[in-house]
Amino acid sequence: MASRLARSAVAVKQRIESVQDLSSVIEVTKTLFEVSKETAQLEAQAFELEQKTAITAEAKSVLDSWVRYEGQVKQRQQRELAESIIAKIEKELENPKTLKQILDQSVTDVERIVSQKA
């Protein structure tokens, strides 16, 4: 019976020691829960930053597209203006009255230059 009591006492002591070993489990669990909570918050922040980055990239893409479009419109307008001016000048050069004015002005300019050098 003493042996049985001794074994029982040893078993109880071992059980107490194993329960004492498990007492730190509560603290570890609390710590892990806090770490898990912090990880979830950091993941949420990372996701939010990824979304902001994606929106920023999309906005930049749209703005770049508008800049290209406006550049093309401006280039087209300048080309059309140049073509219009050239067409008007060519039409004026077909007019004999305009050609006579240009010729008369040229003769006057040449006479003035020659008279200055003489």
Short mmCIF file of C-alpha atoms in Angstrom, two decimals:
data_model
loop_
_atom_site.label_atom_id
_atom_site.label_comp_id
_atom_site.label_asym_id
_atom_site.label_seq_id
_atom_site.Cartn_x
_atom_site.Cartn_y
_atom_site.Cartn_z
CA MET A 1 0.00 0.00 0.00
CA ALA A 2 2.88 2.34 0.75
CA SER A 3 4.17 1.65 -2.71
CA ARG A 4 0.81 2.46 -4.17
CA LEU A 5 0.68 5.64 -2.12
CA ALA A 6 4.17 6.56 -3.23
CA ARG A 7 3.24 5.93 -6.87
CA SER A 8 0.08 7.93 -6.43
CA ALA A 9 2.03 10.77 -4.82
CA VAL A 10 4.56 10.68 -7.66
CA ALA A 11 1.74 10.70 -10.21
CA VAL A 12 0.10 13.65 -8.47
CA LYS A 13 3.42 15.53 -8.34
CA GLN A 14 4.01 14.84 -12.04
CA ARG A 15 0.51 16.01 -12.84
CA ILE A 16 1.06 19.20 -10.80
CA GLU A 17 4.34 19.82 -12.63
CA SER A 18 2.72 19.26 -16.03
CA VAL A 19 -0.10 21.64 -15.10
CA GLN A 20 2.48 24.19 -13.92
CA ASP A 21 4.23 23.80 -17.27
CA LEU A 22 0.90 24.56 -18.95
CA SER A 23 0.40 27.71 -16.86
CA SER A 24 2.63 29.59 -19.30
CA VAL A 25 0.32 28.50 -22.13
CA ILE A 26 -2.16 31.20 -21.15
CA GLU A 27 0.48 33.93 -21.47
CA VAL A 28 1.77 32.45 -24.72
CA THR A 29 -1.78 32.28 -26.06
CA LYS A 30 -2.42 35.91 -25.07
CA THR A 31 0.83 36.96 -26.73
CA LEU A 32 0.01 34.99 -29.88
CA PHE A 33 -3.46 36.55 -29.97
CA GLU A 34 -1.93 40.05 -29.73
CA VAL A 35 0.57 39.19 -32.47
CA SER A 36 -2.26 37.81 -34.59
CA LYS A 37 -4.28 41.00 -34.04
CA GLU A 38 -1.29 43.15 -34.98
CA THR A 39 -0.63 41.01 -38.06
CA ALA A 40 -4.25 41.44 -39.16
CA GLN A 41 -3.97 45.21 -38.74
CA LEU A 42 -0.72 45.33 -40.70
CA GLU A 43 -2.22 43.21 -43.47
CA ALA A 44 -5.22 45.55 -43.62
CA GLN A 45 -2.90 48.55 -43.85
CA ALA A 46 -0.84 46.85 -46.55
CA PHE A 47 -4.01 46.08 -48.53
CA GLU A 48 -5.16 49.69 -48.17
CA LEU A 49 -1.79 50.96 -49.39
CA GLU A 50 -1.91 48.55 -52.35
CA GLN A 51 -5.36 49.87 -53.24
CA LYS A 52 -4.18 53.49 -52.96
CA THR A 53 -1.17 52.67 -55.14
CA ALA A 54 -3.40 51.03 -57.74
CA ILE A 55 -5.77 54.02 -57.76
CA THR A 56 -2.84 56.42 -58.06
CA ALA A 57 -1.40 54.43 -60.96
CA GLU A 58 -4.79 54.40 -62.70
CA ALA A 59 -5.20 58.16 -62.20
CA LYS A 60 -1.70 58.75 -63.57
CA SER A 61 -2.50 56.59 -66.57
CA VAL A 62 -5.69 58.56 -67.27
CA LEU A 63 -3.90 61.90 -66.88
CA ASP A 64 -1.06 60.77 -69.15
CA SER A 65 -3.64 59.72 -71.71
CA TRP A 66 -5.27 63.16 -71.56
CA VAL A 67 -1.90 64.88 -71.93
CA ARG A 68 -1.17 62.79 -75.04
CA TYR A 69 -4.63 63.52 -76.44
CA GLU A 70 -4.32 67.26 -75.84
CA GLY A 71 -0.87 67.22 -77.46
CA GLN A 72 -2.30 65.49 -80.51
CA VAL A 73 -5.19 67.99 -80.70
CA LYS A 74 -2.78 70.92 -80.44
CA GLN A 75 -0.52 69.42 -83.11
CA ARG A 76 -3.51 68.85 -85.42
CA GLN A 77 -4.74 72.43 -84.87
CA GLN A 78 -1.30 73.85 -85.65
CA ARG A 79 -1.06 71.73 -88.80
CA GLU A 80 -4.53 72.85 -89.91
CA LEU A 81 -3.65 76.49 -89.22
CA ALA A 82 -0.41 76.20 -91.21
CA GLU A 83 -2.23 74.50 -94.10
CA SER A 84 -4.90 77.22 -94.04
CA ILE A 85 -2.33 80.04 -94.11
CA ILE A 86 -0.35 78.36 -96.91
CA ALA A 87 -3.56 77.88 -98.92
CA LYS A 88 -4.48 81.58 -98.50
CA ILE A 89 -1.00 82.69 -99.55
CA GLU A 90 -1.03 80.40 -102.58
CA LYS A 91 -4.47 81.75 -103.56
CA GLU A 92 -3.23 85.34 -103.19
CA LEU A 93 -0.21 84.52 -105.37
CA GLU A 94 -2.61 83.46 -108.14
CA ASN A 95 -4.09 86.98 -108.19
CA PRO A 96 -2.34 89.16 -110.83
CA LYS A 97 -2.97 92.32 -108.78
CA THR A 98 -1.10 90.83 -105.80
CA LEU A 99 1.76 89.67 -108.04
CA LYS A 100 2.06 93.22 -109.48
CA GLN A 101 2.16 94.68 -105.95
CA ILE A 102 4.91 92.24 -104.94
CA LEU A 103 6.88 92.98 -108.13
CA ASP A 104 6.50 96.76 -107.70
CA GLN A 105 7.60 96.52 -104.04
CA SER A 106 10.57 94.36 -105.02
CA VAL A 107 11.66 96.83 -107.73
CA THR A 108 11.34 99.70 -105.24
CA ASP A 109 13.42 97.78 -102.66
CA VAL A 110 16.13 96.97 -105.22
CA GLU A 111 16.26 100.61 -106.43
CA ARG A 112 16.58 101.80 -102.83
CA ILE A 113 19.41 99.35 -102.11
CA VAL A 114 21.24 100.30 -105.32
CA SER A 115 20.86 104.02 -104.60
CA GLN A 116 22.25 103.54 -101.07
CA LYS A 117 25.33 101.76 -102.38
CA ALA A 118 25.97 104.36 -105.07
#
